[in-house]
CSV table of C-alpha atoms in Angstrom, one decimal:
chain,number,residue,atom,x,y,z
A,13,UNK,CA,-55.8,-36.3,19.7
A,14,UNK,CA,-56.5,-36.8,16.0
A,15,UNK,CA,-53.9,-34.2,15.1
A,16,UNK,CA,-51.3,-36.0,17.2
A,17,UNK,CA,-52.2,-39.3,15.6
A,18,UNK,CA,-51.8,-37.8,12.1
A,19,UNK,CA,-48.4,-36.4,13.1
A,20,UNK,CA,-47.3,-39.8,14.3
A,21,UNK,CA,-48.3,-41.4,10.9
A,22,UNK,CA,-46.3,-38.6,9.1
A,23,UNK,CA,-43.1,-39.4,11.0
A,24,UNK,CA,-43.6,-43.0,10.4
A,25,UNK,CA,-43.9,-42.2,6.7
A,26,UNK,CA,-40.6,-40.3,6.7
A,27,UNK,CA,-38.8,-43.2,8.4
A,28,UNK,CA,-40.1,-45.7,5.7
A,29,UNK,CA,-39.6,-43.3,2.7
A,30,UNK,CA,-36.8,-40.8,3.5
A,31,UNK,CA,-36.5,-37.7,1.4
A,32,UNK,CA,-34.1,-37.9,-1.5
A,33,UNK,CA,-30.9,-36.0,-0.6
A,34,UNK,CA,-30.1,-33.1,-2.9
A,35,UNK,CA,-26.4,-33.0,-1.9
A,36,UNK,CA,-23.7,-34.0,-4.4
A,37,UNK,CA,-20.3,-35.5,-4.0
A,38,UNK,CA,-17.3,-33.2,-4.4
A,39,UNK,CA,-15.2,-33.8,-7.6
A,40,UNK,CA,-11.7,-32.7,-6.9
A,41,UNK,CA,-10.1,-30.2,-9.3
A,42,UNK,CA,-7.6,-27.4,-9.7
A,43,UNK,CA,-7.9,-24.2,-11.7
A,44,UNK,CA,-4.6,-22.6,-12.8
A,45,UNK,CA,-3.5,-19.9,-15.3
A,46,UNK,CA,-0.4,-21.3,-17.1
A,47,UNK,CA,2.2,-20.0,-19.5
A,48,UNK,CA,1.2,-21.0,-23.0
A,49,UNK,CA,4.8,-21.8,-24.1
A,50,UNK,CA,6.2,-23.6,-21.0
A,51,UNK,CA,3.0,-24.9,-19.4
A,52,UNK,CA,4.2,-23.6,-16.0
A,53,UNK,CA,1.8,-21.8,-13.6
A,54,UNK,CA,1.8,-18.0,-14.2
A,55,UNK,CA,0.5,-15.2,-12.1
A,56,UNK,CA,0.8,-12.6,-14.9
A,57,UNK,CA,0.8,-12.6,-18.6
A,58,UNK,CA,4.0,-12.6,-20.8
A,59,UNK,CA,4.7,-12.4,-24.5
A,60,UNK,CA,4.5,-16.2,-24.5
A,61,UNK,CA,0.7,-16.0,-24.0
A,62,UNK,CA,-1.5,-17.4,-21.2
A,63,UNK,CA,-4.1,-20.1,-21.1
A,64,UNK,CA,-6.4,-21.5,-18.4
A,65,UNK,CA,-5.8,-25.1,-17.2
A,66,UNK,CA,-8.3,-27.2,-15.4
A,67,UNK,CA,-7.2,-30.5,-13.7
A,68,UNK,CA,-10.0,-32.9,-12.7
A,69,UNK,CA,-9.6,-36.1,-10.7
A,70,UNK,CA,-11.8,-39.1,-10.1
A,71,UNK,CA,-14.4,-38.3,-12.7
A,72,UNK,CA,-17.3,-40.7,-13.4
A,73,UNK,CA,-16.7,-41.7,-17.0
A,74,UNK,CA,-20.3,-43.0,-17.3
A,75,UNK,CA,-21.9,-39.6,-16.8
A,76,UNK,CA,-21.9,-36.5,-18.9
A,77,UNK,CA,-19.5,-33.7,-17.8
A,78,UNK,CA,-20.5,-30.0,-17.9
A,79,UNK,CA,-17.9,-27.2,-17.4
A,80,UNK,CA,-18.7,-23.5,-17.0
A,81,UNK,CA,-15.9,-20.9,-17.2
A,82,UNK,CA,-16.6,-17.3,-16.0
A,83,UNK,CA,-14.1,-14.4,-16.6
A,84,UNK,CA,-14.5,-11.1,-14.8
A,85,UNK,CA,-12.4,-8.1,-13.9
A,86,UNK,CA,-11.4,-8.5,-10.2
A,87,UNK,CA,-12.8,-5.7,-8.0
A,88,UNK,CA,-15.1,-4.3,-10.7
A,89,UNK,CA,-18.5,-2.9,-9.6
A,90,UNK,CA,-21.4,-5.4,-9.7
A,91,UNK,CA,-23.1,-3.7,-12.7
A,92,UNK,CA,-19.8,-3.8,-14.7
A,93,UNK,CA,-19.2,-7.4,-13.8
A,94,UNK,CA,-22.7,-8.4,-15.0
A,95,UNK,CA,-22.5,-6.5,-18.3
A,96,UNK,CA,-18.9,-7.2,-19.2
A,97,UNK,CA,-18.1,-10.7,-18.0
A,98,UNK,CA,-17.3,-13.6,-20.3
A,99,UNK,CA,-19.0,-17.0,-19.9
A,100,UNK,CA,-18.2,-20.2,-21.8
A,101,UNK,CA,-20.0,-23.6,-21.5
A,102,UNK,CA,-18.3,-26.9,-22.4
A,103,UNK,CA,-20.2,-30.2,-22.5
A,104,UNK,CA,-18.7,-33.7,-22.8
A,105,UNK,CA,-20.5,-37.0,-23.3
A,106,UNK,CA,-19.5,-40.3,-21.7
A,107,UNK,CA,-16.5,-41.7,-23.5
A,108,UNK,CA,-15.0,-38.3,-24.4
A,109,UNK,CA,-12.9,-38.1,-21.3
A,110,UNK,CA,-10.9,-40.2,-18.8
A,111,UNK,CA,-11.2,-40.5,-15.0
A,112,UNK,CA,-8.4,-37.9,-14.5
A,113,UNK,CA,-8.1,-35.3,-17.2
A,114,UNK,CA,-6.5,-31.9,-18.0
A,115,UNK,CA,-8.5,-29.3,-19.9
A,116,UNK,CA,-7.0,-26.1,-21.5
A,117,UNK,CA,-9.2,-23.2,-22.3
A,118,UNK,CA,-8.3,-20.0,-24.2
A,119,UNK,CA,-8.8,-16.7,-22.4
A,120,UNK,CA,-10.9,-13.9,-24.0
A,121,UNK,CA,-9.3,-11.9,-26.8
A,122,UNK,CA,-6.9,-9.1,-25.9
A,123,UNK,CA,-9.0,-6.3,-27.5
A,124,UNK,CA,-12.1,-7.5,-25.5
A,125,UNK,CA,-10.2,-7.4,-22.2
A,126,UNK,CA,-8.7,-4.1,-23.0
A,127,UNK,CA,-12.1,-2.6,-23.7
A,128,UNK,CA,-13.4,-3.6,-20.3
A,129,UNK,CA,-10.2,-2.4,-18.5
A,130,UNK,CA,-10.7,1.1,-20.0
A,131,UNK,CA,-14.0,1.3,-18.1
A,132,UNK,CA,-12.3,0.6,-14.8
A,133,UNK,CA,-9.1,2.6,-14.7
A,134,UNK,CA,-6.3,1.1,-12.7
A,135,UNK,CA,-7.4,-2.5,-12.7
A,136,UNK,CA,-5.8,-5.2,-14.9
A,137,UNK,CA,-6.4,-8.3,-12.8
A,138,UNK,CA,-8.8,-10.9,-14.1
A,139,UNK,CA,-10.5,-13.7,-12.2
A,140,UNK,CA,-11.5,-17.0,-13.7
A,141,UNK,CA,-14.2,-18.9,-11.8
A,142,UNK,CA,-14.8,-22.5,-13.1
A,143,UNK,CA,-17.5,-24.9,-12.0
A,144,UNK,CA,-17.8,-28.6,-13.2
A,145,UNK,CA,-20.9,-30.8,-12.8
A,146,UNK,CA,-21.6,-34.5,-13.3
A,147,UNK,CA,-25.1,-35.4,-12.1
A,148,UNK,CA,-24.1,-36.7,-8.7
A,149,UNK,CA,-20.9,-34.8,-8.4
A,150,UNK,CA,-19.7,-31.2,-8.7
A,151,UNK,CA,-16.7,-28.9,-8.0
A,152,UNK,CA,-15.5,-25.4,-8.4
A,153,UNK,CA,-12.2,-23.4,-8.4
A,154,UNK,CA,-10.8,-19.9,-8.9
A,155,UNK,CA,-7.6,-18.3,-10.1
A,156,UNK,CA,-6.4,-14.7,-10.9
A,157,UNK,CA,-4.2,-13.3,-13.6
A,158,UNK,CA,-2.5,-9.9,-13.8
A,159,UNK,CA,-2.4,-8.7,-17.4
A,160,UNK,CA,1.1,-7.3,-17.8
A,161,UNK,CA,1.4,-7.8,-21.6
A,162,UNK,CA,3.6,-5.2,-23.2
A,163,UNK,CA,5.7,-4.4,-20.1
A,164,UNK,CA,9.2,-5.6,-20.9
A,165,UNK,CA,10.5,-4.5,-17.5
A,166,UNK,CA,9.5,-5.6,-14.0
A,167,UNK,CA,10.9,-5.1,-10.6
A,168,UNK,CA,10.8,-7.8,-7.8
A,169,UNK,CA,10.4,-6.5,-4.3
A,170,UNK,CA,13.0,-7.8,-1.8
A,171,UNK,CA,12.3,-5.7,1.3
A,172,UNK,CA,9.9,-3.6,3.2
A,173,UNK,CA,10.1,0.2,2.8
A,174,UNK,CA,13.5,1.5,3.9
A,175,UNK,CA,13.0,5.3,3.6
A,176,UNK,CA,10.8,8.0,2.1
A,177,UNK,CA,11.2,11.2,0.2
A,178,UNK,CA,9.0,13.7,-1.6
A,179,UNK,CA,9.4,15.5,-5.0
A,180,UNK,CA,9.2,19.2,-5.6
A,181,UNK,CA,5.6,20.4,-6.2
A,182,UNK,CA,4.1,21.2,-9.6
A,183,UNK,CA,1.3,23.6,-10.2
A,184,UNK,CA,-1.9,21.9,-11.5
A,185,UNK,CA,-4.6,24.6,-11.7
A,186,UNK,CA,-5.3,28.3,-12.2
A,187,UNK,CA,-5.2,30.7,-9.3
A,188,UNK,CA,-8.4,30.9,-7.3
A,189,UNK,CA,-9.2,34.2,-5.5
A,190,UNK,CA,-12.2,35.1,-3.3
A,191,UNK,CA,-12.7,38.9,-3.9
A,192,UNK,CA,-16.1,39.6,-2.4
A,193,UNK,CA,-17.7,36.5,-0.8
A,194,UNK,CA,-17.7,35.7,2.9
A,195,UNK,CA,-16.7,32.1,2.0
A,196,UNK,CA,-15.9,30.5,-1.3
A,197,UNK,CA,-15.8,26.7,-1.7
A,198,UNK,CA,-13.2,25.2,-4.1
A,199,UNK,CA,-13.9,21.6,-5.1
A,200,UNK,CA,-12.0,19.0,-7.1
A,201,UNK,CA,-13.0,15.5,-8.0
A,202,UNK,CA,-10.4,12.9,-6.9
A,203,UNK,CA,-10.2,9.2,-7.3
A,204,UNK,CA,-9.9,7.1,-4.1
A,205,UNK,CA,-8.8,3.5,-4.3
A,206,UNK,CA,-9.5,1.3,-1.3
A,207,UNK,CA,-7.7,-2.0,-1.5
A,208,UNK,CA,-7.5,-5.3,0.4
A,209,UNK,CA,-3.8,-5.8,-0.3
A,210,UNK,CA,-0.7,-4.0,-1.6
A,211,UNK,CA,-0.5,-2.7,-5.1
A,212,UNK,CA,0.9,-4.5,-8.1
A,213,UNK,CA,-0.4,-7.9,-7.2
A,214,UNK,CA,-0.3,-10.8,-7.8
A,215,UNK,CA,2.3,-11.7,-5.1
A,216,UNK,CA,4.7,-14.0,-7.0
A,217,UNK,CA,8.0,-15.0,-5.4
A,218,UNK,CA,9.5,-15.8,-8.8
A,219,UNK,CA,8.5,-14.9,-12.4
A,220,UNK,CA,6.0,-17.2,-13.9
A,221,UNK,CA,5.3,-18.9,-10.6
A,222,UNK,CA,1.8,-19.0,-9.0
A,223,UNK,CA,2.2,-18.2,-5.3
A,224,UNK,CA,0.4,-20.0,-2.4
A,225,UNK,CA,-1.1,-16.7,-1.4
A,226,UNK,CA,-1.6,-13.3,-3.1
A,227,UNK,CA,-1.8,-11.4,0.2
A,228,UNK,CA,1.9,-11.2,1.1
A,229,UNK,CA,4.2,-8.3,1.1
A,230,UNK,CA,6.4,-9.5,-1.8
A,231,UNK,CA,5.3,-8.8,-5.3
A,232,UNK,CA,6.2,-7.1,-8.6
A,233,UNK,CA,6.0,-3.6,-10.0
A,234,UNK,CA,5.5,-3.4,-13.7
A,235,UNK,CA,6.8,-0.6,-15.9
A,236,UNK,CA,4.3,1.6,-17.9
A,237,UNK,CA,1.4,0.8,-15.5
A,238,UNK,CA,-0.7,3.0,-13.3
A,239,UNK,CA,-1.5,2.2,-9.7
A,240,UNK,CA,-2.7,-1.4,-9.3
A,241,UNK,CA,-4.5,-3.1,-6.5
A,242,UNK,CA,-6.1,-6.5,-6.0
A,243,UNK,CA,-9.8,-6.4,-5.5
A,244,UNK,CA,-9.8,-2.6,-5.4
A,245,UNK,CA,-12.8,-0.3,-5.3
A,246,UNK,CA,-12.6,2.8,-7.3
A,247,UNK,CA,-14.6,5.8,-6.0
A,248,UNK,CA,-14.7,9.4,-7.3
A,249,UNK,CA,-14.9,11.8,-4.4
A,250,UNK,CA,-15.4,15.5,-4.2
A,251,UNK,CA,-13.0,17.3,-1.9
A,252,UNK,CA,-13.6,20.8,-0.8
A,253,UNK,CA,-11.4,23.7,0.4
A,254,UNK,CA,-12.6,27.0,1.9
A,255,UNK,CA,-11.3,30.4,0.8
A,256,UNK,CA,-12.4,33.4,2.9
A,257,UNK,CA,-12.7,36.9,1.5
A,258,UNK,CA,-9.5,38.3,0.1
A,259,UNK,CA,-7.8,34.9,0.2
A,260,UNK,CA,-6.5,33.0,-2.8
A,261,UNK,CA,-4.8,29.7,-3.5
A,262,UNK,CA,-3.8,27.1,-6.1
A,263,UNK,CA,-3.7,23.3,-6.5
A,264,UNK,CA,-0.2,21.7,-6.5
A,265,UNK,CA,0.8,18.1,-6.9
A,266,UNK,CA,3.9,16.2,-5.8
A,267,UNK,CA,5.0,12.6,-5.4
A,268,UNK,CA,5.4,10.8,-2.1
A,269,UNK,CA,8.1,8.2,-2.7
A,270,UNK,CA,8.7,4.9,-0.8
A,271,UNK,CA,12.0,3.2,-1.4
A,272,UNK,CA,12.3,-0.6,-1.4
A,273,UNK,CA,15.1,-3.0,-2.3
A,274,UNK,CA,14.4,-4.6,-5.6
A,275,UNK,CA,15.7,-6.6,-8.6
A,276,UNK,CA,15.2,-5.5,-12.2
A,277,UNK,CA,14.1,-8.2,-14.7
A,278,UNK,CA,14.0,-7.8,-18.5
A,279,UNK,CA,12.2,-10.1,-21.0
A,280,UNK,CA,14.5,-12.3,-23.0
A,281,UNK,CA,13.3,-14.3,-26.0
A,282,UNK,CA,14.8,-17.8,-26.6
A,283,UNK,CA,15.7,-19.5,-29.8
A,284,UNK,CA,12.8,-21.9,-29.7
A,285,UNK,CA,10.3,-19.0,-29.7
A,286,UNK,CA,9.6,-19.1,-26.0
A,287,UNK,CA,11.0,-16.5,-23.6
A,288,UNK,CA,11.4,-15.6,-19.9
A,289,UNK,CA,12.2,-12.8,-17.6
A,290,UNK,CA,15.8,-12.7,-16.6
A,291,UNK,CA,17.4,-10.8,-13.7
A,292,UNK,CA,19.5,-7.9,-15.0
A,293,UNK,CA,20.6,-6.1,-11.8
A,294,UNK,CA,19.9,-5.3,-8.2
A,295,UNK,CA,19.3,-2.0,-6.6
A,296,UNK,CA,16.5,0.1,-5.0
A,297,UNK,CA,13.1,1.1,-6.5
A,298,UNK,CA,11.5,4.4,-5.6
A,299,UNK,CA,7.7,4.1,-5.9
A,300,UNK,CA,6.0,7.4,-6.1
A,301,UNK,CA,2.3,8.0,-5.2
A,302,UNK,CA,0.8,11.2,-6.5
A,303,UNK,CA,-0.5,13.7,-3.9
A,304,UNK,CA,-2.7,16.7,-4.8
A,305,UNK,CA,-3.6,19.5,-2.3
A,306,UNK,CA,-4.9,23.1,-2.3
A,307,UNK,CA,-2.5,25.7,-0.9
A,308,UNK,CA,-3.2,29.4,0.1
A,309,UNK,CA,-0.9,31.7,-1.8
A,310,UNK,CA,-0.5,35.5,-2.2
A,311,UNK,CA,-2.4,37.2,-5.0
A,312,UNK,CA,0.7,39.0,-6.1
A,313,UNK,CA,2.1,35.6,-7.4
A,314,UNK,CA,-1.0,34.7,-9.5
A,315,UNK,CA,0.7,35.8,-12.7
A,316,UNK,CA,4.2,34.7,-11.8
A,317,UNK,CA,4.6,30.8,-12.2
A,318,UNK,CA,8.3,30.8,-11.2
A,319,UNK,CA,7.6,32.9,-8.1
A,320,UNK,CA,4.6,30.7,-7.3
A,321,UNK,CA,6.8,27.5,-7.5
A,322,UNK,CA,9.4,29.1,-5.3
A,323,UNK,CA,6.7,30.0,-2.7
A,324,UNK,CA,5.3,26.5,-2.8
A,325,UNK,CA,8.7,24.9,-2.4
A,326,UNK,CA,9.3,27.0,0.7
A,327,UNK,CA,5.8,26.3,1.9
A,328,UNK,CA,6.0,22.6,1.3
A,329,UNK,CA,9.4,21.4,2.6
A,330,UNK,CA,10.8,18.3,0.9
A,331,UNK,CA,10.9,15.1,3.0
A,332,UNK,CA,14.1,13.0,2.8
A,333,UNK,CA,14.8,10.2,5.2
A,334,UNK,CA,17.0,8.3,2.8
A,335,UNK,CA,20.1,10.6,3.0
A,336,UNK,CA,19.9,10.6,6.8
A,337,UNK,CA,20.4,6.8,6.6
A,338,UNK,CA,23.4,7.1,4.4
A,339,UNK,CA,21.4,5.9,1.3
A,340,UNK,CA,21.5,7.4,-2.1
A,341,UNK,CA,19.8,10.9,-2.2
A,342,UNK,CA,16.5,11.4,-4.0
A,343,UNK,CA,16.6,11.2,-7.8
A,344,UNK,CA,15.2,13.7,-10.2
A,345,UNK,CA,11.8,12.9,-11.7
A,346,UNK,CA,12.0,11.7,-15.3
A,347,UNK,CA,10.8,14.1,-17.9
A,348,UNK,CA,7.2,13.6,-19.0
A,349,UNK,CA,6.1,11.9,-15.7
A,350,UNK,CA,2.5,12.6,-15.1
A,351,UNK,CA,1.1,13.2,-11.6
A,352,UNK,CA,-1.9,11.2,-12.6
A,353,UNK,CA,0.1,8.0,-12.5
A,354,UNK,CA,2.4,6.2,-10.2
A,355,UNK,CA,6.1,6.9,-10.7
A,356,UNK,CA,8.9,4.2,-10.7
A,357,UNK,CA,12.5,5.2,-10.4
A,358,UNK,CA,15.1,2.4,-10.3
A,359,UNK,CA,18.5,3.0,-8.7
A,360,UNK,CA,21.1,0.4,-9.7
A,361,UNK,CA,23.7,-1.0,-7.3
A,362,UNK,CA,26.0,-1.8,-10.3
A,363,UNK,CA,28.9,0.8,-10.5
A,364,UNK,CA,28.8,2.9,-13.6
A,365,UNK,CA,31.9,2.6,-15.8
A,366,UNK,CA,34.3,5.5,-15.4
């Protein structure tokens, strides 16, 4: 009975002296990457430069304000994020800000961002996470930015895929031959990218415009870039192929192209020092994804590269659903194109002068 009596006294104490609430009120705000020259929201960098803008509303001007800005490469492994993130702390005393205020913060230096991107091949999308705190109030926001600096050409997607075609194969290894083993395993390390959306995000409907969502089917392809994906995960996998005794084979690569309708934009500087992407022409864009496989081949062709290519071309028939739809036939692959990267081939609808 004494225990029950003590419990009753405890509940009475809670009613008389309630615990202090640890919750805070939400301070409204918005985080946006903006074009440094025009001040307009931007989903990717341009030669104008980019800065981070923070809009805060209904601040308490009698309390100090603390802002924390955290930059990290989107989709990077956790250990890389911890070691190569950038954090900045900004503190403001009462009287140094108004109730509604705009803050502009510089992004990390180009060479620093480049050094991190080299560690995570294929990722150029940065995420800025911002938190703000005022004693009894707090808030947070996030925005992403695709670093497309140095790419004077971009292509805007205007359709889903309309057709496919494949390129001719190219030999990418020496000839492997199993002379005396019952089984011989041939292995190659390949990079696999799993992604939560299409490549070449962010999904912007117009240049220099931040979209409502970055998970749509529209987007941009940038020249001179490898395969991109938003929140990707890069994994190195070992694939294996089996050669039985007296069998031989070789690795060969080719491109699998998907054709979409697109518009080509070029960067155009203005007299005032600012610039913008301007539409140049419409057409179709063939987006090629590299494919690498191991193929069995006769030993008699091991020292005959031309004969080996002819064999592979007959063994791997080219796919072409474009010509069957009355569209332009497949294009030739530009010289110097590497099978390690994504290939972009633009086909203009503008008639060529006679």
